[in-house]
XYZ file of C-alpha atoms in Angstrom:
564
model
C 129.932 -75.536 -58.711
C 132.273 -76.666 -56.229
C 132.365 -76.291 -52.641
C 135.579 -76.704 -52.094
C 138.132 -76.033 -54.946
C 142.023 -76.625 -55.389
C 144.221 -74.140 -56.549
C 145.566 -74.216 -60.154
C 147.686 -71.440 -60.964
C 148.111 -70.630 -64.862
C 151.239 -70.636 -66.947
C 152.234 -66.893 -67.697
C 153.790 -65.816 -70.351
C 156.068 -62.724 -69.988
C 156.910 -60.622 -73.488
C 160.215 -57.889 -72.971
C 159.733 -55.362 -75.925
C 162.921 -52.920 -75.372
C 163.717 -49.377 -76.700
C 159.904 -48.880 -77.952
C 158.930 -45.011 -77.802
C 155.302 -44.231 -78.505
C 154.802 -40.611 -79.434
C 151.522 -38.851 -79.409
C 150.392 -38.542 -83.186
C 149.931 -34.504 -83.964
C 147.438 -33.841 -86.399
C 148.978 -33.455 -90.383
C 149.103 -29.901 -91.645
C 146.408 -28.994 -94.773
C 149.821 -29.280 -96.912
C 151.020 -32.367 -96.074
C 150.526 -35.458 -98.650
C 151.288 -39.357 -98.036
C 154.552 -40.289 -99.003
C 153.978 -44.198 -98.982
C 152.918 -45.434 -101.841
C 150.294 -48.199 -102.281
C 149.424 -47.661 -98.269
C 145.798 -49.445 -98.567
C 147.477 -52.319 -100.795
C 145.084 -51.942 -102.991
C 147.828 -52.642 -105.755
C 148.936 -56.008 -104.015
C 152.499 -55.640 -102.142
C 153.654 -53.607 -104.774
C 156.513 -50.821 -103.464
C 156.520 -53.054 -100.345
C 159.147 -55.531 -99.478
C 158.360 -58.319 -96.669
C 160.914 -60.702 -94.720
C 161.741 -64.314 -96.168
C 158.271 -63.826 -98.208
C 156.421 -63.530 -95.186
C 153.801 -61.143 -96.688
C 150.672 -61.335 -98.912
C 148.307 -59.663 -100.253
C 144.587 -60.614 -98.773
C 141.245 -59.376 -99.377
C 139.397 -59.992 -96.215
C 140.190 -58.687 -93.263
C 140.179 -55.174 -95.018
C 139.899 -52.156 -92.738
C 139.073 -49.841 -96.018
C 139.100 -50.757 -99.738
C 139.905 -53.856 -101.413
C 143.169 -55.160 -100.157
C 145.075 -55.300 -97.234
C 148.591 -56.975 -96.058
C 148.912 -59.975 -94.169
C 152.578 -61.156 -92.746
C 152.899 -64.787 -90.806
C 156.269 -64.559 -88.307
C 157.999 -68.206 -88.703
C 160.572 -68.988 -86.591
C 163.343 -66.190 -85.895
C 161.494 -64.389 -88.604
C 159.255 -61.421 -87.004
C 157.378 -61.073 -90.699
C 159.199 -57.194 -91.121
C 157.324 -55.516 -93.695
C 159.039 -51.967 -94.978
C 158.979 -49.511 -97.610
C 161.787 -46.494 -98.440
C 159.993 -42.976 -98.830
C 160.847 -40.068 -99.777
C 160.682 -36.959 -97.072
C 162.172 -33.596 -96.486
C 165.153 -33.299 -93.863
C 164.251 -31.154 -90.715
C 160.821 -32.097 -91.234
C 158.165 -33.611 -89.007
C 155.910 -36.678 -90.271
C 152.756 -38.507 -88.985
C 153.245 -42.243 -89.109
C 150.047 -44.250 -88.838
C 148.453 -47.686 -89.590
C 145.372 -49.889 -88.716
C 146.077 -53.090 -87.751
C 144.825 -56.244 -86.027
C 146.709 -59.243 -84.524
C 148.967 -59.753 -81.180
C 151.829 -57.709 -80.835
C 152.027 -55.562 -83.433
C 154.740 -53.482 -84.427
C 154.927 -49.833 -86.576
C 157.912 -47.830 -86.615
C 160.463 -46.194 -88.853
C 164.194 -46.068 -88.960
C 167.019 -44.202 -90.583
C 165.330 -40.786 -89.600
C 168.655 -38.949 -89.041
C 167.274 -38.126 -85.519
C 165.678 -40.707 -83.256
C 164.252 -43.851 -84.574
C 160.785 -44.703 -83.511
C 158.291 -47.249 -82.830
C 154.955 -48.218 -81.105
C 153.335 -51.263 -80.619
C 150.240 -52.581 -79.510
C 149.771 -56.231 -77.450
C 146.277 -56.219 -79.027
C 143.735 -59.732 -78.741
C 143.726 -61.438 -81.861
C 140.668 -59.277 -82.914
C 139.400 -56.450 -84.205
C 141.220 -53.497 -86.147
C 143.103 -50.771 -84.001
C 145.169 -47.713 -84.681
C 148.792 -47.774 -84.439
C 150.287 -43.640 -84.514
C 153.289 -41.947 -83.894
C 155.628 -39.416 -85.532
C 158.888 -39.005 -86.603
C 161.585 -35.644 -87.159
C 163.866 -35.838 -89.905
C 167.101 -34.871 -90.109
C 169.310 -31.705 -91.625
C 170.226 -34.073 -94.215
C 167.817 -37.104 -94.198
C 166.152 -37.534 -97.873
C 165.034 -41.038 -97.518
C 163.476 -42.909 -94.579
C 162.114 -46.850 -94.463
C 159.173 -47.380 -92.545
C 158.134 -50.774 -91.475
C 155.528 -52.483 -89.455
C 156.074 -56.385 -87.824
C 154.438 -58.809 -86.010
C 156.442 -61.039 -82.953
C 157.851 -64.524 -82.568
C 156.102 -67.531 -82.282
C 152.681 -65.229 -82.218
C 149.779 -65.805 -85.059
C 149.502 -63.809 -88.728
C 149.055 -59.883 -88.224
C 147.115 -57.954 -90.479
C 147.636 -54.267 -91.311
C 145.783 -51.398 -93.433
C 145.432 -47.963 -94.448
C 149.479 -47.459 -94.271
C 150.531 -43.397 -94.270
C 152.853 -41.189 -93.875
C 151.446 -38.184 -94.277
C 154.479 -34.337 -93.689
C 155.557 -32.260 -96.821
C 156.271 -33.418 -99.331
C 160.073 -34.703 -100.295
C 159.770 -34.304 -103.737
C 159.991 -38.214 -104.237
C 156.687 -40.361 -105.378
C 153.252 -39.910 -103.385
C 150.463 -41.658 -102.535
C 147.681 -38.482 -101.561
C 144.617 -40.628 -102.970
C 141.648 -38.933 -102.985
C 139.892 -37.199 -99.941
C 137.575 -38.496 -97.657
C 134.039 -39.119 -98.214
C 131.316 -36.917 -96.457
C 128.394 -38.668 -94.465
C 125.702 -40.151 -95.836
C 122.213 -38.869 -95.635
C 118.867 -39.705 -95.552
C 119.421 -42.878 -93.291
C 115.909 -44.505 -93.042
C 114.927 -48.248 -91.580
C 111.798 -50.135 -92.908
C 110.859 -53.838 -93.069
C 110.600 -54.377 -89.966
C 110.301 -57.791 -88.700
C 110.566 -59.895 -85.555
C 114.746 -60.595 -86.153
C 115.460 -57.982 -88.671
C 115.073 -54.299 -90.304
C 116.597 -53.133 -93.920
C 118.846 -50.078 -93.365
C 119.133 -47.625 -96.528
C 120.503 -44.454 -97.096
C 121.225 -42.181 -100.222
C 124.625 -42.468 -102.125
C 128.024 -40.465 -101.379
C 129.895 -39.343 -103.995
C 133.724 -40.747 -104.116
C 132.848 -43.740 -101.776
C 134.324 -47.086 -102.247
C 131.696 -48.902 -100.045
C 130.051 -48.319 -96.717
C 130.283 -49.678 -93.320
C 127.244 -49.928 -90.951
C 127.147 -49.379 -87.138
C 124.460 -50.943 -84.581
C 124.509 -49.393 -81.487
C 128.008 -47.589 -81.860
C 129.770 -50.773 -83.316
C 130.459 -51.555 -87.094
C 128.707 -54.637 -88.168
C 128.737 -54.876 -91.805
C 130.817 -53.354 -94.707
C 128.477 -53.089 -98.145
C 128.990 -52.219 -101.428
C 125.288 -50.728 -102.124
C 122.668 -48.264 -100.531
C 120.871 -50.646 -98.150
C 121.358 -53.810 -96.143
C 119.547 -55.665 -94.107
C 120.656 -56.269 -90.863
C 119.451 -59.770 -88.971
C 119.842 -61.635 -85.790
C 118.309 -58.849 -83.923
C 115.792 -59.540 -80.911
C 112.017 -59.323 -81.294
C 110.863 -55.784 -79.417
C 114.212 -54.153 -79.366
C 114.918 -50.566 -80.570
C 118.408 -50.269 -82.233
C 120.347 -47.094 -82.845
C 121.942 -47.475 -86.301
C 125.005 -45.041 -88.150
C 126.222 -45.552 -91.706
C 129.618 -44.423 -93.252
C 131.764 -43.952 -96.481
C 135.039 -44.875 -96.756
C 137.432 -44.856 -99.959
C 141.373 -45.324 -100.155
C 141.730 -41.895 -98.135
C 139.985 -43.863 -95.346
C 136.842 -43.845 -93.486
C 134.349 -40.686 -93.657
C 132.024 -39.231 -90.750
C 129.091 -41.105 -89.767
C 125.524 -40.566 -90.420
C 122.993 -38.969 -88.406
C 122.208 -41.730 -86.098
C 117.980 -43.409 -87.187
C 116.353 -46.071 -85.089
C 114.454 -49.075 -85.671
C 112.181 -51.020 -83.978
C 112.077 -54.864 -84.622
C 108.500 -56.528 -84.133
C 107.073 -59.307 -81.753
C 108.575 -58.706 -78.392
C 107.509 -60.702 -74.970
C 109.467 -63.922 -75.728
C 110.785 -66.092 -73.596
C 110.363 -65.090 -69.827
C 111.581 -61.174 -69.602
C 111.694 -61.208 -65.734
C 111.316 -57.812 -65.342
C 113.806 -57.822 -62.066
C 116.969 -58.726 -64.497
C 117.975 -56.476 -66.849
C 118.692 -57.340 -70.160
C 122.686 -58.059 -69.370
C 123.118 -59.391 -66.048
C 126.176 -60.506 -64.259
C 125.274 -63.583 -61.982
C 127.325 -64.416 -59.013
C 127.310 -67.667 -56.870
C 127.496 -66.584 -52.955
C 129.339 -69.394 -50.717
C 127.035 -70.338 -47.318
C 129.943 -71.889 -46.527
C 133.915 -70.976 -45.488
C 136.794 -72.477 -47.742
C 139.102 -70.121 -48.103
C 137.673 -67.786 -49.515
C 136.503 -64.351 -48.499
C 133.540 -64.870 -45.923
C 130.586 -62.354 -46.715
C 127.337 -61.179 -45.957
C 125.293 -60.849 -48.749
C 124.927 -57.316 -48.027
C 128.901 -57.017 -48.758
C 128.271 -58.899 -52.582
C 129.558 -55.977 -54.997
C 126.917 -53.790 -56.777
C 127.994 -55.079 -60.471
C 126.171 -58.604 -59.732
C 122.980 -58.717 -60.734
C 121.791 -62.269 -60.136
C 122.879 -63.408 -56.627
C 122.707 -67.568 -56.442
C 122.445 -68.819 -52.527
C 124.674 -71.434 -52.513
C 123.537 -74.404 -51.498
C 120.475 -75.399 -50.492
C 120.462 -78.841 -49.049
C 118.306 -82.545 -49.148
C 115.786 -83.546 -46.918
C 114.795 -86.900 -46.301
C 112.125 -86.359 -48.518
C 112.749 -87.315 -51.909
C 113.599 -83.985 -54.223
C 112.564 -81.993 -51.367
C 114.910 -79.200 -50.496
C 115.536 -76.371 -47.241
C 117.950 -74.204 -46.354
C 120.489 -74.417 -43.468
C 122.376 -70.695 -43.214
C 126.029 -71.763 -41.956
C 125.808 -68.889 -39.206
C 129.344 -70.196 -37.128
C 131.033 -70.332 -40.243
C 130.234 -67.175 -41.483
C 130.985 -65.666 -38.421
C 128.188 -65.216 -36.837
C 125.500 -64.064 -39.376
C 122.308 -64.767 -38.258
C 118.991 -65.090 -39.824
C 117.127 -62.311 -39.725
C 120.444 -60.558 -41.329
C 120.272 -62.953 -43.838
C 116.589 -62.416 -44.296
C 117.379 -58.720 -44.374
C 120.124 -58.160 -46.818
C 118.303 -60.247 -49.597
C 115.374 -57.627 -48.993
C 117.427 -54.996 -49.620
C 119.425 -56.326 -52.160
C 115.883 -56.772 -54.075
C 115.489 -53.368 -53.164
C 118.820 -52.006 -54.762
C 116.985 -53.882 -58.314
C 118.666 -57.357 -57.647
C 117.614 -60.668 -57.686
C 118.619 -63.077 -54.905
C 117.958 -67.106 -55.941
C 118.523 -70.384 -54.208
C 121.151 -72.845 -56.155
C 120.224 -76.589 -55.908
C 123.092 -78.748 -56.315
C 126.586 -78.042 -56.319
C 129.422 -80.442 -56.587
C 128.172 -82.769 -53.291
C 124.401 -81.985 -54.272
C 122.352 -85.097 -53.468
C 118.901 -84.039 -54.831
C 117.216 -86.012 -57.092
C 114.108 -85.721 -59.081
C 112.921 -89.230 -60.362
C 109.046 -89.162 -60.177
C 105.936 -87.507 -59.972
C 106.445 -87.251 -56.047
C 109.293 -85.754 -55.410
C 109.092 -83.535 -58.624
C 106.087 -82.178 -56.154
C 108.102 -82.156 -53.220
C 110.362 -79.932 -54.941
C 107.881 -77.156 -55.974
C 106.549 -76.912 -52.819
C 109.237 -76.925 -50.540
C 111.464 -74.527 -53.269
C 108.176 -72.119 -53.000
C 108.444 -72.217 -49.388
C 112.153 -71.293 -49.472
C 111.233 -68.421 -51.668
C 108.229 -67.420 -49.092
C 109.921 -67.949 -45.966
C 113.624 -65.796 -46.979
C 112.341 -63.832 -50.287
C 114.275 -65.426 -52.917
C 113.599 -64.508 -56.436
C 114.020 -67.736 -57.699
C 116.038 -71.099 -57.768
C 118.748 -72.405 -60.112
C 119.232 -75.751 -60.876
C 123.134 -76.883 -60.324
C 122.736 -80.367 -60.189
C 126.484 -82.064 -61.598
C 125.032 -85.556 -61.552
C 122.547 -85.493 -63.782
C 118.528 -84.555 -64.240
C 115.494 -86.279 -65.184
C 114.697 -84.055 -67.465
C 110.327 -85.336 -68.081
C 110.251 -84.528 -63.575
C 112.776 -81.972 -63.450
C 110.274 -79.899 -65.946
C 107.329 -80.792 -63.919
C 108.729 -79.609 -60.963
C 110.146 -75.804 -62.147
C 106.658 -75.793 -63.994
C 104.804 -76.367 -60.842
C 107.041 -73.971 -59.126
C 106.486 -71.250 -61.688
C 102.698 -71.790 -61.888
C 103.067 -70.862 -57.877
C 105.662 -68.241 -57.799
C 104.006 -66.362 -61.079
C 106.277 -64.949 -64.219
C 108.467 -62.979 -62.110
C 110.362 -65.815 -60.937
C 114.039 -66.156 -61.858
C 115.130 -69.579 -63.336
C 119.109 -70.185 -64.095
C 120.509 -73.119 -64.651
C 124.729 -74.386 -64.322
C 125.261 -76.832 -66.152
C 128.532 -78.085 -66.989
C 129.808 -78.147 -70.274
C 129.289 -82.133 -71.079
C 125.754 -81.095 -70.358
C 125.560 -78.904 -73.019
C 126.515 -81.103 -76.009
C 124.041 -81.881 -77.488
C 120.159 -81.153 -77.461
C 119.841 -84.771 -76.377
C 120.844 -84.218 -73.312
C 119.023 -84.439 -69.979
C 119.880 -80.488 -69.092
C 119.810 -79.293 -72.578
C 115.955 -80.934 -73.078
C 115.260 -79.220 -70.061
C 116.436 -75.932 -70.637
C 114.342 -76.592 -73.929
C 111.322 -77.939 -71.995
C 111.131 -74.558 -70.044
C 112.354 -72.019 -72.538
C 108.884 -69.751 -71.618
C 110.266 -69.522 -68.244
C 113.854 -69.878 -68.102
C 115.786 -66.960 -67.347
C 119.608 -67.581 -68.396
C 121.577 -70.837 -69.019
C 125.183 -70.394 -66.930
C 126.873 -73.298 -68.645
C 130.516 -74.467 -66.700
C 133.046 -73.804 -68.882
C 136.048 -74.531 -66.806
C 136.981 -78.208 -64.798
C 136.011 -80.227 -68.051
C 139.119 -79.951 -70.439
C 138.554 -80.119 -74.413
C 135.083 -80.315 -75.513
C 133.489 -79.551 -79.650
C 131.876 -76.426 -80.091
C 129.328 -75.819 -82.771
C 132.054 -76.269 -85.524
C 132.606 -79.649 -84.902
C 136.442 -78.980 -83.866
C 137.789 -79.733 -80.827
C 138.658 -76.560 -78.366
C 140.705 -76.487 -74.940
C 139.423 -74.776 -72.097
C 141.147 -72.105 -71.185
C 140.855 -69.331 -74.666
C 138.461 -67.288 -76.097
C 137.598 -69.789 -78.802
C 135.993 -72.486 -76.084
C 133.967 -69.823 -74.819
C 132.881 -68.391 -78.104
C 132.320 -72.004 -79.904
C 130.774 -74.017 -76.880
C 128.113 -71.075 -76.350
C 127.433 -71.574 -80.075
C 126.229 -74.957 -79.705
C 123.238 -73.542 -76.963
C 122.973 -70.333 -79.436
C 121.753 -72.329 -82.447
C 120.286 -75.102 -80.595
C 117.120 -73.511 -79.554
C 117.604 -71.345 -76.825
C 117.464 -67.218 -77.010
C 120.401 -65.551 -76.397
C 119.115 -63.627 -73.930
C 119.199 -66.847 -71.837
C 122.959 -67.907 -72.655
C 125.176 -66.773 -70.309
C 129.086 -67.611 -70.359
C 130.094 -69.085 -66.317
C 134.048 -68.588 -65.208
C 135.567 -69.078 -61.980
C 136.462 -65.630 -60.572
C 140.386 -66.740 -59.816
C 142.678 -69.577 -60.200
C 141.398 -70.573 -56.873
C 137.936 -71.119 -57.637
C 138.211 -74.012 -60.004
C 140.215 -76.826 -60.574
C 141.105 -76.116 -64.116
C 139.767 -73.430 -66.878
C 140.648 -70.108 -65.236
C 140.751 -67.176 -67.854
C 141.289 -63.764 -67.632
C 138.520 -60.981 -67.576
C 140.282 -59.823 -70.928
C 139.561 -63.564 -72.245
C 135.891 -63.410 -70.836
C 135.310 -59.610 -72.094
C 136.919 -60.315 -75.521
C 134.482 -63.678 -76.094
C 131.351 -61.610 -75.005
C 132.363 -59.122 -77.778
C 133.143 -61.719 -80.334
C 129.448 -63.207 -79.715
C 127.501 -60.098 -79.280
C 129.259 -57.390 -81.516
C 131.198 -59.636 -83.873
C 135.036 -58.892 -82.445
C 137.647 -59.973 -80.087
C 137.502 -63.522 -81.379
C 139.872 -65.852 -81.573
C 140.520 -68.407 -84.739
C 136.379 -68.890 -84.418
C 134.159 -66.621 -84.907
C 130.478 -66.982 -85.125
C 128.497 -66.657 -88.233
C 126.112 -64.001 -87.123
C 125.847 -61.658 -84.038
C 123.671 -62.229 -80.718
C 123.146 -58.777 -79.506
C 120.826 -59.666 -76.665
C 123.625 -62.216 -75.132
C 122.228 -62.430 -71.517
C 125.931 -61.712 -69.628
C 128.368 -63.649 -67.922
C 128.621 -65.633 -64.300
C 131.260 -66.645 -61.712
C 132.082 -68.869 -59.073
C 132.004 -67.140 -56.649
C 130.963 -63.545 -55.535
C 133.712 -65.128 -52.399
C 136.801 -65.856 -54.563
C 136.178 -62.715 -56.618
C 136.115 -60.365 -52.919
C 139.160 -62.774 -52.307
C 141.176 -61.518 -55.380
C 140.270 -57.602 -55.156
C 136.815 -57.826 -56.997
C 139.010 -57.521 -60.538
C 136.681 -60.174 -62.015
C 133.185 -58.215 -60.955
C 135.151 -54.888 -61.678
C 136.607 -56.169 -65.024
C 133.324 -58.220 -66.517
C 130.588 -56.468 -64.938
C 130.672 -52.881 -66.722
C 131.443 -55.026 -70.011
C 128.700 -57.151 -69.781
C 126.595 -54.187 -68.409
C 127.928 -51.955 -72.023
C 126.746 -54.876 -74.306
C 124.617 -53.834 -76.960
């Protein structure tokens, strides 16, 4: 963390999309058919014609089926895939598509009345429903229907292509109908990390997909599956569905499973299972000056920042900056973090920061730092400390001293750590072996992922700061190096202001906890399993985000708070 940071503003990039008219998709009528043919490309591109061969034919992503169509834009090209059907003039159709990618384009043209289109900006991830309809004219027999992606953006993908409205007398595409919901969803083989999901067969089903708590997670071809990466003592809701080329059928009744084990690493009772941590400034640079009492609701983990050296070696106190934060005293200090702990929050000391001078070398001062943290915790009721220290650790009397500290402050006590992301590299390293040294205790790992430019995530390629995909594959490399993922937590400054470098978006920060607990919004990497029982996200600071109109806390929070 710093205490004082410089402004870096980010490049944005503005996208004009002119004459676009979305239209609210009515429902078809029990007559209507599908006049595109080979919608679900099951049958390759075949009555489907793509821009300067922009188009193929893929088998994964799929929304339903086998097959779906994937179009690159190169250049001036925009990757226009179409398709002439047949319709009835004066007539009204239902145009609608799944599809995933950035900017993302459906529409038809030649209607004889008024063209349409609708578009979604999207993230790169996960499959979403384009809709809209059209009205033919008196004399309109034919109409071409297209969908495209945008210049200089990434491959689209699209599925499950219909136009359903009566039928023009021309070739149609009305597939079968849907599949009804499974039944007799059970769960057994329970273990720590997994359960087996089963249910009984449906009759015209192509394959199935399978929801964990309200979220698809797998797509199967048989009557079971089991379903892994799950955390020991957890109950998950589970929902199972059919799906042919007609498209996806109900869902199941919803059955619940229990994994085993439970306990784990330190549970600290006071944090829930997702927690938003926020970093509060003792100190005025700019940013919004608060009380703690004025730190929004959404924050869950409050981190004191900073406490400050002593002459003592690795001893540590606490100075509240009462002129600078105009005029807060003490026992208001004292006050708000007992009622904050009251309102189901935990308030912690940080130990560090960007001019931190505390060092923890020996024996001694590993002591000194136990006992003067647990008099910090006494004397103003802090949950906890978190270790922020951005020159380094010892890590063999850095884990004496949080172990003395816990054996004094009991298994309630709150442990989070900051490191930045050069920290985090490898299991080698001083705060990495420590984190690993204290796993029994340790509450959530906050790694830095901004001021530190390109770093290699778990992959072994290179990603810039700054995207979805150095979130995603830097928290990989602590998700498969030992710790939980309930102690992983992905740190962002709250604004351009609060860092130096690394700012992203809530949407970037919401779509990267998706991609590692549910399995979407990721970018070009994406994790090979699921971590369900991520801890949550942190910022620098609770200050900067009051500063820019709480739209990080507002933004992240209920996100991280809705995770699985």
């Amino acid at each position: 963390m710093n205490r004082i940071r410089s402004l870096a503003l980010p490049l944005a990039a503005t996208l004009a999309a002119g004459g676009l008219t979305a239209l609210a998709a009515g429902p078809a009528q029990a007559a209507d058919v599908n006049v595109v043919r080979n919608g679900g490309f099951e049958s390759g591109l075949a009555n489907w014609s793509c821009s300067n061969a922009s188009g193929a034919s893929v088998s994964s992503p799929v929304y339903a089926g086998a097959g779906a169509l994937k179009a690159t834009p190169a250049g001036s090209d925009n990757a226009r895939c179409s398709q002439t059907v047949t319709v009835k003039p004066n007539s009204t159709y239902t145009l609608s598509t799944q599809v995933q990618g950035s900017y993302v384009y459906l529409g038809a043209t030649g209607t004889g009345t008024q063209d349409v289109s609708t578009w979604t900006p999207g993230s790169g991830g996960g499959w979403q429903k384009l809709s809209t309809t059209f009205t033919t004219g008196p004399s309109t027999t034919q109409v071409t229907v297209y969908t495209h992606g945008w210049y200089g953006q990434p491959a689209y993908t699209v599925d499950d292509f219909s136009v359903f409205g009566p039928d023009g007398g021309g070739p149609t595409d009305p597939g079968p109908g849907l599949p009804g919901a499974p039944a007799g969803a059970a769960v057994s083989g329970q273990s720590q990390n997994g359960l087996t999901l089963s249910w009984n067969a449906v009759s015209g089903a192509g394959g199935y997909y399978v929801y964990q708590d309200g979220v698809r997670v797998q797509t199967v071809a048989n009557t079971s599956t089991p379903v892994t990466g799950l955390a020991p003592g957890t109950s998950y809701s589970f929902q199972v569905s059919a799906y042919n080329a007609a498209g996806e059928g109900p869902k199941s009744a919803p059955v619940t499973g229990t994994t085993t084990g439970g306990g784990g690493p330190n549970p600290n009772p006071s944090v829930p299972r997702h927690a938003l941590t926020g970093y509060w400034q003792n100190f005025n640079n700019g940013a919004t000056v608060q009380k703690i009492s004025d730190v929004s609701a959404q924050y869950d983990i409050i981190a004191v920042s900073f406490a400050d050296a002593t002459t003592t070696p690795g001893a540590i106190t606490f100075n509240l900056d009462s002129a600078g934060l105009g005029g807060y005293t003490v026992a208001q200090f004292k006050a708000d973090v007992a009622a904050k702990k009251a309102a189901g929050k935990s308030v912690i000391l940080s130990i560090g920061g960007e001019k931190g001078t505390i060092s923890v070398n020996d024996s001694a001062s590993a002591t000194n730092l136990a006992n003067s943290a647990w008099a910090l915790m006494q004397e103003y009721g802090f949950n906890g400390i978190d270790i922020d220290l951005e020159n380094g650790l010892n890590p063999t009397y850095m884990t004496q001293a949080l172990r003395a500290l816990s054996a004094k402050a009991g298994p309630s006590m709150v442990l989070t750590m900051a490191p930045q992301t050069i920290d985090m590299q490898s299991t080698q390293g001083g705060y990495f072996k420590t984190a690993l040294a204290v796993k029994d205790i340790l509450t959530v790992v906050n790694m830095q992922y901004y001021n530190s430019g390109a770093m290699n995530g778990c992959d072994g390629k290179v990603y810039s700061q700054g995207s979805v995909d150095f979130l995603t594959a830097l928290a990989c490399i602590q998700l498969e190096g030992g710790l939980d993922p309930s102690q992983v937590g992905i740190g962002v400054p709250a604004s351009p202001s609060g860092a130096g470098s690394g700012y992203v978006s809530p949407t970037v920060v919401n779509n990267a906890l998706d991609c590692l607990a549910r399995g979407t919004g990721c970018g070009s990497f994406k994790p090979s399993k699921t971590y369900p029982s991520l801890r949550g996200a942190m910022t620098w600071s609770t200050n900067w985000d009051a500063k820019a109109g709480s739209t990080w806390s507002n933004a992240v929070g209920p996100k991280v708070h809705g995770l699985p």
